[in-house]
Short mmCIF file of C-alpha atoms in Angstrom, two decimals:
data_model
loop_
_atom_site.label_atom_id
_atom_site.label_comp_id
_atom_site.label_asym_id
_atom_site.label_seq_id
_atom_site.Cartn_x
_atom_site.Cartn_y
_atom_site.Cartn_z
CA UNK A 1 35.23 1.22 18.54
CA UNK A 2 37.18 3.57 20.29
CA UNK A 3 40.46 2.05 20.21
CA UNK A 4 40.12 1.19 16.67
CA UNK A 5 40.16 4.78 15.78
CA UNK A 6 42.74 5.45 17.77
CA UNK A 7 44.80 2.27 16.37
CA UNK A 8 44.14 4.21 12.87
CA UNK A 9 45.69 7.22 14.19
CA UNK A 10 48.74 5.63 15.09
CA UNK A 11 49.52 3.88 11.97
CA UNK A 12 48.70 7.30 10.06
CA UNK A 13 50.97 9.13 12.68
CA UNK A 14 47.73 11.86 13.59
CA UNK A 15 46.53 11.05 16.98
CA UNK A 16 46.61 13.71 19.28
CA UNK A 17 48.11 14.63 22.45
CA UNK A 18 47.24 11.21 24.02
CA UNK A 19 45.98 13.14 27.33
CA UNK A 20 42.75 15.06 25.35
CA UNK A 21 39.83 13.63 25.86
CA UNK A 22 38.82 10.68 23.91
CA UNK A 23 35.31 12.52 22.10
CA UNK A 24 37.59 15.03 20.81
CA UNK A 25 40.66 12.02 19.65
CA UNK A 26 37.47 10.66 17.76
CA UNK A 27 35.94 13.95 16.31
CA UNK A 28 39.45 15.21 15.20
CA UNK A 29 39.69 11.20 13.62
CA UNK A 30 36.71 11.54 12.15
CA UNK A 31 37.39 14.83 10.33
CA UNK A 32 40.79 13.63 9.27
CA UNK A 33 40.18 10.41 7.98
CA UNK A 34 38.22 11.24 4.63
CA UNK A 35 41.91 12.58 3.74
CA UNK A 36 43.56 9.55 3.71
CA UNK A 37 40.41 8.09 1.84
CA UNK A 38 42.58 6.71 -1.05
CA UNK A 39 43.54 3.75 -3.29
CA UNK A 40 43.06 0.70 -1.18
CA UNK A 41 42.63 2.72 2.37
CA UNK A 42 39.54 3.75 1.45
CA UNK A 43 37.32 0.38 1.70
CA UNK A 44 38.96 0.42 5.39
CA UNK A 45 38.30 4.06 5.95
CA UNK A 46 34.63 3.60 5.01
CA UNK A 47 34.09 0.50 7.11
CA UNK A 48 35.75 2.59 10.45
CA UNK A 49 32.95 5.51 9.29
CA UNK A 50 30.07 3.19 8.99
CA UNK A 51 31.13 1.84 12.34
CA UNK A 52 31.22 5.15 13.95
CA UNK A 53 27.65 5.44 13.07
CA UNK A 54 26.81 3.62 16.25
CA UNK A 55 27.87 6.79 18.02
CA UNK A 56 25.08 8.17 20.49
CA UNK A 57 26.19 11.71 20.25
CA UNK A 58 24.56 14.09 17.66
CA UNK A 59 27.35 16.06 16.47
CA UNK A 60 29.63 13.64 15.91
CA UNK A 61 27.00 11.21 14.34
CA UNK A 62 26.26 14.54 11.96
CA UNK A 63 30.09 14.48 11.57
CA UNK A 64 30.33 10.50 10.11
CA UNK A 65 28.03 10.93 8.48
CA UNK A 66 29.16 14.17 6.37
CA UNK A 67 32.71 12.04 6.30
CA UNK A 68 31.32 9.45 4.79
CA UNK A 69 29.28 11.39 1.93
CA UNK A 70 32.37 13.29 1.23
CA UNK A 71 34.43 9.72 0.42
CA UNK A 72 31.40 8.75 -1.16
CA UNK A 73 32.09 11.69 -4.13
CA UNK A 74 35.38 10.35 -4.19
CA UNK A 75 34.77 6.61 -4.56
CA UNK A 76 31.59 5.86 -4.76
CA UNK A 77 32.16 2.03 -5.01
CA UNK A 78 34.41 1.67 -2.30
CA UNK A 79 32.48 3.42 -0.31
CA UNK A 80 29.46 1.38 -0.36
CA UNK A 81 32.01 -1.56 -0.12
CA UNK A 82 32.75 -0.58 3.42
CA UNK A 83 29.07 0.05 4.36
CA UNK A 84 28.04 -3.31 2.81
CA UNK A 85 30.35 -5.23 4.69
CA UNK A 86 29.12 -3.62 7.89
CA UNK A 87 25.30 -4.05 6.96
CA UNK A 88 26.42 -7.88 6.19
CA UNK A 89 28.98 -8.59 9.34
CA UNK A 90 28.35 -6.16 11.48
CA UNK A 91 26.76 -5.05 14.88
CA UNK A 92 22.95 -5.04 14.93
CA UNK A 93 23.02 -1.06 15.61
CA UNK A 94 25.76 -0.80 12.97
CA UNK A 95 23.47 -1.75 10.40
CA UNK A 96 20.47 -0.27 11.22
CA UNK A 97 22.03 2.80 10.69
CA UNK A 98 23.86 2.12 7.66
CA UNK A 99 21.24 0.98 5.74
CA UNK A 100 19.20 4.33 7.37
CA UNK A 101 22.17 5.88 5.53
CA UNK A 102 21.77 4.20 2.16
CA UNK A 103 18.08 4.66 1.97
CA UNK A 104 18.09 8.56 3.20
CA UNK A 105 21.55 9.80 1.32
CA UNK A 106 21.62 8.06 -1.38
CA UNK A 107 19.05 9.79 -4.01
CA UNK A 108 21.06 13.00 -2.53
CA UNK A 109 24.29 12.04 -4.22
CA UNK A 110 25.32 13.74 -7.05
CA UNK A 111 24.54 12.10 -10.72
CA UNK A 112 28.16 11.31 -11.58
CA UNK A 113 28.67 9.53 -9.03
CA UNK A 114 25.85 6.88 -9.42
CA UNK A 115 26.72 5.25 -12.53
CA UNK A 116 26.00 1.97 -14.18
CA UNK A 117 28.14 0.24 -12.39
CA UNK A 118 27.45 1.77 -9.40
CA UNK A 119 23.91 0.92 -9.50
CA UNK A 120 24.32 -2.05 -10.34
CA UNK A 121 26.72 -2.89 -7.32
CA UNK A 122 23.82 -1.32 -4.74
CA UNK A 123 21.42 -4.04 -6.54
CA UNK A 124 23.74 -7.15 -6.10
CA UNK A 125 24.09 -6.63 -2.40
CA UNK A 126 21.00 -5.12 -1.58
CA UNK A 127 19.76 -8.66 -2.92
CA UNK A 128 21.67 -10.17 -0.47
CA UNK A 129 20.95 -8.51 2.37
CA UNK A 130 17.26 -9.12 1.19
CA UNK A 131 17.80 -12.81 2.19
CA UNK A 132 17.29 -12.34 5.91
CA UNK A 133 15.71 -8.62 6.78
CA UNK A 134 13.02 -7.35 9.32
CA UNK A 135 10.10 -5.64 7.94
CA UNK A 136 11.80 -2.17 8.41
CA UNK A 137 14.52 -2.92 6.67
CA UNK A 138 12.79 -4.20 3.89
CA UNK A 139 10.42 -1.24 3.43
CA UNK A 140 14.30 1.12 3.37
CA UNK A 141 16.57 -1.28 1.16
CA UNK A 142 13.32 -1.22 -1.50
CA UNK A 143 13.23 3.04 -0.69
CA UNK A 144 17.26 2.40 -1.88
CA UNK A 145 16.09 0.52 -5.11
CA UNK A 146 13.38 2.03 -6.12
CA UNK A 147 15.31 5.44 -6.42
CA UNK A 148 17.91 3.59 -8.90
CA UNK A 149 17.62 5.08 -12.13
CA UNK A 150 18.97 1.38 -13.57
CA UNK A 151 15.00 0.38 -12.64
CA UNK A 152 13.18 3.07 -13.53
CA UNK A 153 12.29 1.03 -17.16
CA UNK A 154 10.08 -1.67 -17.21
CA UNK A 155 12.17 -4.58 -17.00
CA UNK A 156 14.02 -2.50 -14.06
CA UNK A 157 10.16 -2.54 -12.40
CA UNK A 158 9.82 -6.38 -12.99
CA UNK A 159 13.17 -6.99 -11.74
CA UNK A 160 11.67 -5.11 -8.53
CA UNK A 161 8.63 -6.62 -8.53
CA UNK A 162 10.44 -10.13 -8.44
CA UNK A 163 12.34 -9.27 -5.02
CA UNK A 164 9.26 -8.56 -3.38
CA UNK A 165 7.20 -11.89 -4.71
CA UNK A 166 10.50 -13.73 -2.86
CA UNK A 167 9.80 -11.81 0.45
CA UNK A 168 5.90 -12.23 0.45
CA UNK A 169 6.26 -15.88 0.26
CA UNK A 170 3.56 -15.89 -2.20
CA UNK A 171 4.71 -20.05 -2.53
CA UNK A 172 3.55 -21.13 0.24
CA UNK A 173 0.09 -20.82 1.83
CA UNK A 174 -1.39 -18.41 4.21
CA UNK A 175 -1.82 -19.42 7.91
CA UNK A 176 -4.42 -16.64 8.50
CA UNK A 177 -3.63 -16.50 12.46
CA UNK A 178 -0.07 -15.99 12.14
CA UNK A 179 0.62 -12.50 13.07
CA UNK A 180 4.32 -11.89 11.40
CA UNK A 181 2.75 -13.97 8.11
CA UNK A 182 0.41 -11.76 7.80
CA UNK A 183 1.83 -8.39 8.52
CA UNK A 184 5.18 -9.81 6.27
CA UNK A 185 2.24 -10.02 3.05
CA UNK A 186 0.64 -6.44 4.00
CA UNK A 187 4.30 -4.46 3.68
CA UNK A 188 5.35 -6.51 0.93
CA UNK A 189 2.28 -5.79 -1.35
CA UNK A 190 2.28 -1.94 -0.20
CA UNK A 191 5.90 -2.13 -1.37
CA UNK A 192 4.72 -4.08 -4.49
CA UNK A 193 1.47 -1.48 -5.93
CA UNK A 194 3.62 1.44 -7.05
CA UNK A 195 5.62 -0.72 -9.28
CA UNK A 196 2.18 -2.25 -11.09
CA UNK A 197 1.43 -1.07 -14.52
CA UNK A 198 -0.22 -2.33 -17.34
CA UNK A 199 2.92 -3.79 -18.23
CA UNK A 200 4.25 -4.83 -14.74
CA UNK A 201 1.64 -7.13 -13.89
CA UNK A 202 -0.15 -7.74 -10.37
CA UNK A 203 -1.41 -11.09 -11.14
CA UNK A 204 0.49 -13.36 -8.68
CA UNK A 205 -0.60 -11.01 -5.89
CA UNK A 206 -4.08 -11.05 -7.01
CA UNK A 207 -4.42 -14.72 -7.45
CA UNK A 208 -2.57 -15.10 -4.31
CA UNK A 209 -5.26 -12.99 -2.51
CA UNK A 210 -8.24 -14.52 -4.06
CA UNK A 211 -6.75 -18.39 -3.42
CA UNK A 212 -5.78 -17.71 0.16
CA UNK A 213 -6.17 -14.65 1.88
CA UNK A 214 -10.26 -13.92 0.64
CA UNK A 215 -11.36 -17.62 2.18
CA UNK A 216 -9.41 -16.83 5.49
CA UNK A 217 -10.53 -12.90 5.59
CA UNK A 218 -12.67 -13.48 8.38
CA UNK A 219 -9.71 -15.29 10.48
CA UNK A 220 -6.77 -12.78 9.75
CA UNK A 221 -4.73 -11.81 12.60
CA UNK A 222 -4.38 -7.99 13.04
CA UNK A 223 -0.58 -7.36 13.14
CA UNK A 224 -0.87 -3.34 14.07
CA UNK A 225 -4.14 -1.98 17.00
CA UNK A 226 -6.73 -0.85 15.64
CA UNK A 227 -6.49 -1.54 12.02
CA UNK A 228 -9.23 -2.67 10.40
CA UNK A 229 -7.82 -5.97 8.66
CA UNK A 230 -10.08 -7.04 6.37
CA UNK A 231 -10.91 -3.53 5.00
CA UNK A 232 -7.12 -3.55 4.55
CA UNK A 233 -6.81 -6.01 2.27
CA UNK A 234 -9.74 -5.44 0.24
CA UNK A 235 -8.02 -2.06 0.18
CA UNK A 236 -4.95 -3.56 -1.61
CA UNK A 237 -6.68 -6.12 -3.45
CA UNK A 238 -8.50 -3.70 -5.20
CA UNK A 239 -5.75 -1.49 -6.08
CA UNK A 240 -3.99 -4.13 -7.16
CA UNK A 241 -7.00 -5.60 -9.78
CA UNK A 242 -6.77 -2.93 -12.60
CA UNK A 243 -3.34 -4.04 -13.11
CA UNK A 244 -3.75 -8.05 -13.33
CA UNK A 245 -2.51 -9.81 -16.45
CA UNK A 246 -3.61 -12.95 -17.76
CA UNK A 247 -5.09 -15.23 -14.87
CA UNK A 248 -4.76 -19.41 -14.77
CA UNK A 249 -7.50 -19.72 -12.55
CA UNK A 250 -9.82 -16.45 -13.61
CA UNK A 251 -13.15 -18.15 -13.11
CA UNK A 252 -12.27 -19.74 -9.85
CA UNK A 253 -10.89 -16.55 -8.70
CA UNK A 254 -13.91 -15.00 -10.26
CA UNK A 255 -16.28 -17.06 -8.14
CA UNK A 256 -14.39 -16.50 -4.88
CA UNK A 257 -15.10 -12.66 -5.78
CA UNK A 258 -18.33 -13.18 -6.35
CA UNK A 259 -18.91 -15.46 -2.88
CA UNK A 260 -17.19 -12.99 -0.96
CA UNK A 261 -19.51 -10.37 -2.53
CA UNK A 262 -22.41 -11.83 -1.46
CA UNK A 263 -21.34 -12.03 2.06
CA UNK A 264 -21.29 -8.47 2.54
CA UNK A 265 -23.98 -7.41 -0.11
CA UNK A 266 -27.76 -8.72 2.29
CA UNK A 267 -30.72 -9.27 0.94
CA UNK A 268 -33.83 -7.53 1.78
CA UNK A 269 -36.04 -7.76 5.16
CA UNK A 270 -38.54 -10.82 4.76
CA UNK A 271 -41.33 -7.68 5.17
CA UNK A 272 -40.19 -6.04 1.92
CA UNK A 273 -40.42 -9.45 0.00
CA UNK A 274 -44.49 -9.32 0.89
CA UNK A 275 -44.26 -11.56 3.99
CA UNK A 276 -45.45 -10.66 7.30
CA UNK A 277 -42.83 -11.72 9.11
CA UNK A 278 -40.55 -9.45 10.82
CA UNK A 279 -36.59 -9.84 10.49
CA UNK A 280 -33.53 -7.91 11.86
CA UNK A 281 -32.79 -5.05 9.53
CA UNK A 282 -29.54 -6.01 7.73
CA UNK A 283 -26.52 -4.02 7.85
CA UNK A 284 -24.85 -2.90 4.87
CA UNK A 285 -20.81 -2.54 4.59
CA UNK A 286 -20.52 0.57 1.76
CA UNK A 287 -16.47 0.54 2.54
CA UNK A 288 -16.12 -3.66 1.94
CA UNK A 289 -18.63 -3.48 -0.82
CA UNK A 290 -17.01 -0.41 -2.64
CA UNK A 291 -13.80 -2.30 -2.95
CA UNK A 292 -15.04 -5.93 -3.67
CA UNK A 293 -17.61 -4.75 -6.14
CA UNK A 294 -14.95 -2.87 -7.90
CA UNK A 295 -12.25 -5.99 -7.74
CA UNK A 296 -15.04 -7.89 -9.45
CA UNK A 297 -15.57 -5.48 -11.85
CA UNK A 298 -11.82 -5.36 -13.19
CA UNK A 299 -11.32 -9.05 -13.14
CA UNK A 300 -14.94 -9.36 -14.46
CA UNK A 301 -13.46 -7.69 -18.16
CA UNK A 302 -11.42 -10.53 -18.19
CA UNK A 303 -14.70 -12.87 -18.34
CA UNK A 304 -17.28 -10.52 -19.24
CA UNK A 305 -19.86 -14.10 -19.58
CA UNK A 306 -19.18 -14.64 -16.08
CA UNK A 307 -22.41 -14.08 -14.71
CA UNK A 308 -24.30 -15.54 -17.60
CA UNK A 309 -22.42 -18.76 -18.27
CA UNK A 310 -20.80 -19.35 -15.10
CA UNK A 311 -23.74 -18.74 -12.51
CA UNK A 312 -27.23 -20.56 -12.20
CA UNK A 313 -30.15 -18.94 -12.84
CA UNK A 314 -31.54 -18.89 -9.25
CA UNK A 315 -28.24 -17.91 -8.21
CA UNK A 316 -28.13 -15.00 -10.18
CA UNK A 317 -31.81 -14.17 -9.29
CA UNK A 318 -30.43 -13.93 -5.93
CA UNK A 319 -27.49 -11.72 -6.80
CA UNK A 320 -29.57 -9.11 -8.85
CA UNK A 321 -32.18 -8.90 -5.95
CA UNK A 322 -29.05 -8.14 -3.18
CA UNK A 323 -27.97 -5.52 -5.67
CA UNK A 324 -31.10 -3.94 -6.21
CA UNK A 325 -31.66 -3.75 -2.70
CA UNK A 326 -28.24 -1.92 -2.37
CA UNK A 327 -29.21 0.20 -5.05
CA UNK A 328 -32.14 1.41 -4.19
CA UNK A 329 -30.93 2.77 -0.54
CA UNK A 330 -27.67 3.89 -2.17
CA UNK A 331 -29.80 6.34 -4.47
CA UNK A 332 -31.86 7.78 -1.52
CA UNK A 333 -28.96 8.12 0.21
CA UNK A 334 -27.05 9.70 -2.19
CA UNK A 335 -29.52 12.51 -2.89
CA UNK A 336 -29.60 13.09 1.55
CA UNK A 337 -25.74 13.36 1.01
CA UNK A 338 -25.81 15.90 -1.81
CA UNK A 339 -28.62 17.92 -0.04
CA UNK A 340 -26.29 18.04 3.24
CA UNK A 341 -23.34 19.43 1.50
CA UNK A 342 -24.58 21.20 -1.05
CA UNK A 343 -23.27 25.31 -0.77
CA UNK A 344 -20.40 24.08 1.52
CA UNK A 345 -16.40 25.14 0.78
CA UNK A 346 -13.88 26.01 2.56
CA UNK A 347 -13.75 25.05 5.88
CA UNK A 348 -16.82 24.25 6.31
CA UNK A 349 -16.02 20.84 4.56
CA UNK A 350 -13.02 20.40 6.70
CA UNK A 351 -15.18 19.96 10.10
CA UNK A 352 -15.41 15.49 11.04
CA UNK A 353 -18.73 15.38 9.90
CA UNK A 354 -18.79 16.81 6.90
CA UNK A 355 -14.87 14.97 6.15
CA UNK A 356 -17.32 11.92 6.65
CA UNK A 357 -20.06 12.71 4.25
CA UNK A 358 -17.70 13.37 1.34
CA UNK A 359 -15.93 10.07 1.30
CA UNK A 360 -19.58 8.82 2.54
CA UNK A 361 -20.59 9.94 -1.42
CA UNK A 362 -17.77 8.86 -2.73
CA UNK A 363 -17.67 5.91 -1.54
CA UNK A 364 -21.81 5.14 -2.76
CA UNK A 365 -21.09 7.11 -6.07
CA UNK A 366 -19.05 4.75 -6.61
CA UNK A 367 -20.57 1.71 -5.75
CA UNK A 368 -24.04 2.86 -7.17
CA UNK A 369 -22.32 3.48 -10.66
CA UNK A 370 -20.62 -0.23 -10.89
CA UNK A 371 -24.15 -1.72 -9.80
CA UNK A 372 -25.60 -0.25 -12.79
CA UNK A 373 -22.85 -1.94 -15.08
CA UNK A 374 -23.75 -5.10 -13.78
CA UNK A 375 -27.56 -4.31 -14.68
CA UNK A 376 -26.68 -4.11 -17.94
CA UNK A 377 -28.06 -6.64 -20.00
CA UNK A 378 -25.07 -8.54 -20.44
CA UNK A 379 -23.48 -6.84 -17.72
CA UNK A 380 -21.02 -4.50 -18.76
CA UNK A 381 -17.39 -3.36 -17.23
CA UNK A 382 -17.46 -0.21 -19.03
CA UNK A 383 -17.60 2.22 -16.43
CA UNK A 384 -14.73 3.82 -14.78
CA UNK A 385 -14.33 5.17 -11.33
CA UNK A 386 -11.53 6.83 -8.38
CA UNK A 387 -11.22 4.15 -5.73
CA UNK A 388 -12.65 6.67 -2.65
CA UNK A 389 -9.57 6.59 -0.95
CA UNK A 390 -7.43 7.39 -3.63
CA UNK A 391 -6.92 10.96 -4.45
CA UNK A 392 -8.27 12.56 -7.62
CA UNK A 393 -6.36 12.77 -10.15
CA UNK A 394 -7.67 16.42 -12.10
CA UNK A 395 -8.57 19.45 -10.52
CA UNK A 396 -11.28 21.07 -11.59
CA UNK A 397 -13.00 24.69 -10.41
CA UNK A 398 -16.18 23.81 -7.85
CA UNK A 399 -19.39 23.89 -9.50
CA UNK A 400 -22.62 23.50 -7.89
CA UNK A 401 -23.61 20.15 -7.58
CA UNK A 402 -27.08 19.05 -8.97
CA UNK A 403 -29.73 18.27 -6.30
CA UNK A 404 -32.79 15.46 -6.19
CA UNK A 405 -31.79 13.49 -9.21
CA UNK A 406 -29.69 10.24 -9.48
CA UNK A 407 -26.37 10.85 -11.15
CA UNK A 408 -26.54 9.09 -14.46
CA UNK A 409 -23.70 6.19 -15.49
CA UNK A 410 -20.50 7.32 -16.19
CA UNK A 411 -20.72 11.14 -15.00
CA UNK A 412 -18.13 12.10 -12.37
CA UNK A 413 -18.83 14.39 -9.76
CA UNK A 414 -16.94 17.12 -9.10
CA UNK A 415 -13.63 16.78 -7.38
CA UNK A 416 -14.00 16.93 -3.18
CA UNK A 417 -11.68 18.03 -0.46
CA UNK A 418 -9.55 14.85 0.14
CA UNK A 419 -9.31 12.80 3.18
CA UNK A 420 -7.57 10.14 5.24
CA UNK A 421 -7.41 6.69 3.24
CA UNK A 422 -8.43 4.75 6.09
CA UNK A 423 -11.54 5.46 7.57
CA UNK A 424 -14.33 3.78 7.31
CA UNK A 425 -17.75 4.80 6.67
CA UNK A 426 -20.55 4.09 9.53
CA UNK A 427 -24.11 5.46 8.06
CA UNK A 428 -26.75 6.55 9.87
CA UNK A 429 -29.95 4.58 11.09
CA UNK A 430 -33.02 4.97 10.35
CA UNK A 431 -36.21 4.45 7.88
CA UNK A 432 -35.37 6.21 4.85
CA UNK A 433 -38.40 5.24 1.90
CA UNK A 434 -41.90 4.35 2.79
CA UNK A 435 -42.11 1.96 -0.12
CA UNK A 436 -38.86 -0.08 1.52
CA UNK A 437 -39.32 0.04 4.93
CA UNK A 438 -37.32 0.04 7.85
CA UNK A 439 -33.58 0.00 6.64
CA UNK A 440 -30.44 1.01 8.97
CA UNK A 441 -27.34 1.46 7.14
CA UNK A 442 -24.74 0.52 9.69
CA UNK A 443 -21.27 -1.57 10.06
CA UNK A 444 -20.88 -4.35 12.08
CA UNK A 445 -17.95 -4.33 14.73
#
């Protein structure tokens, strides 16, 4: 690297007294060379910057890389020519910093300088260094795209959306115990949900989910310690479901939904059905429920006779008594929840416990509200509700909350403190209603 520089120097008659020390040759190179950035020198003038990036020390690292932003307002083109060509060719360090470069200076460059044509330049390559990236580099060059005003419009979205259906691999089928499979679809469909719309569609992701990832959920490999896999996915999948188009296999997606439901979603103890035998007290899952209860519900609009035509009477029988059972806790439990928090602001809500108690009625608010659509006679996929990890959307002042009664269909609740997206929600044991008996809310490990 060194004696490139100073090869440079020589042929543009500006190295220095050959007996300085060699930081200062490349320093004093580094501030020169942006003025022979010109004409054809200054593809070669950016590659020697973008080179230089390798550089361990600080100041002269801050040096390239204020060299190469000030070619960069010169010749915008050339100058991601040169970095390009080292993110392509070059050194594995080389590029790791150049495209750090790209994705942290580049919505920092002045308007003029990103035109059409420039944009559309940082698109053609990016795709090609797409072809073989690690998952960091992925998660930057799309940082790099996303920021291009050229796909900011809906095709521009799609366009998006289309690079990260080739990195996902969404062709070929999941092998639920491969670790870099599995953590390759997680970044990918993060990457993927801020682009969905209702007119950039989410519908190869969410078929791809229900076909392969939903039958293996039990099998997935964690790729990162402690994270809670499956809650991850049914995380995305149901972020992703408002936004799914037209579906070719809706009821057999439907029914995986709907088996996967019933997994998590017990039915009552033996005692409570009038028999005198005495089972283990089920555990019920409010965070896996919340999201595949709402998943069903979006895709359910889709086929709103699913549950009438498409599901046998006894089966159904069977469905209504798990969610009544759910129900009927969630509604005792709700009140308990309200009652604990009620008069609290401020910092008292900020303490762990109470953080836990607020998504806790989130989190059954919203699960109690989309069982009672599904009561409906037909069910109905009316209601709307905030996904409890999601932040909400309107403010509104605090007003005291209303005590006892169940909160009737539809009504929202007034906006709480918000909270990390990721925790999960472990209830407390215990018997909770005389007329249902023991019942421990609880998750399984």
């Amino acid at each position: 690297m060194a004696a490139t520089v100073e090869e440079l120097y020589r042929n543009y008659g500006i190295l220095a007294d050959a007996k300085e020390d060699l930081s200062k040759i490349r320093r004093q190179a580094i501030k020169e060379l942006p003025r022979f950035a010109a004409g054809e020198n200054l593809p070669r003038v950016a590659d020697i910057l973008t080179q230089l990036l390798q550089t361990d020390d600080s100041a002269e690292f801050n040096q390239v890389n204020g060299a190469l932003i000030s070619i960069f307002k010169i010749d915008s083109r050339g100058t991601l020519g040169g970095l390009f060509s080292q993110i392509l060719q070059g050194e594995d360090v080389v590029r790791e910093r150049a495209i750090k470069f790209l994705s942290t200076k580049m919505k920092t460059m002045p308007d003029e300088t990103m035109t059409k044509e420039v944009e559309d330049y940082i698109f053609i390559e990016t795709k090609k260094v797409l072809e073989d990236v690690t998952g960091e580099e992925f998660v930057l060059l799309m940082r790099v795209l996303s920021g291009l005003k050229c796909l900011q419009t809906v095709s521009g979205r799609q366009q998006l959306v289309e690079l990260v259906v080739e990195q996902a691999f969404l062709e070929q089928a999941l092998n639920p115990t491969d670790t870099d499979g599995v953590d390759r679809l997680l970044q990918c469909t993060r990457q993927a949900l801020p682009l969905f719309s209702k007119n950039v569609h989410s519908t190869r992701f969410v078929t791809y989910f229900c076909e392969h990832v939903l039958p293996n959920l039990s099998m997935l490999t964690c790729p990162v310690a402690q994270l809670d896999i499956q809650l991850e996915v049914l995380k995305l999948l149901a972020e992703m479901s408002p936004f799914c188009g037209d579906m070719d296999k809706l009821e057999a997606n439907l029914m995986m939904l709907f088996e996967k439901l019933l997994e998590f979603m017990p039915l009552p103890p033996e005692e409570e059905n009038g028999e005198n035998a005495v089972s283990e007290e089920p555990k019920l899952q409010f965070s896996y429920v919340e999201c595949l209860l709402f998943s069903f519900h979006q895709l359910g609009k889709k086929l709103p006779d699913f549950l009438i035509d498409k599901i046998n009477a006894e089966r159904l029988k069977d469905f209504k008594i798990r969610l009544q059972y759910f129900a009927r806790g969630l509604q005792v439990y709700i009140r308990q929840l309200r009652v604990a928090l009620q008069g609290k602001t401020g910092d008292a809500l900020k303490t762990e416990e109470n953080k836990i108690k607020v998504v806790a009625l989130k989190i059954t608010n919203n699960i109690n509200v989309l069982i009672k659509d599904l009561f409906h006679n037909p069910p109905s996929y009316k209601s709307s509700v905030t996904l409890s990890w999601k932040p909400v959307q309107k403010t509104e002042a605090p007003v005291k909350r209303p005590s006892g009664e169940d909160m009737p269909t539809g009504k929202k609740v007034s906006p709480l403190p918000r909270r990390d997206a990721r925790q999960i929600y472990n209830p407390p044991s215990g018997k909770y209603s005389a007329t249902i008996g023991n019942f421990s809310y609880g998750e399984t490990d």
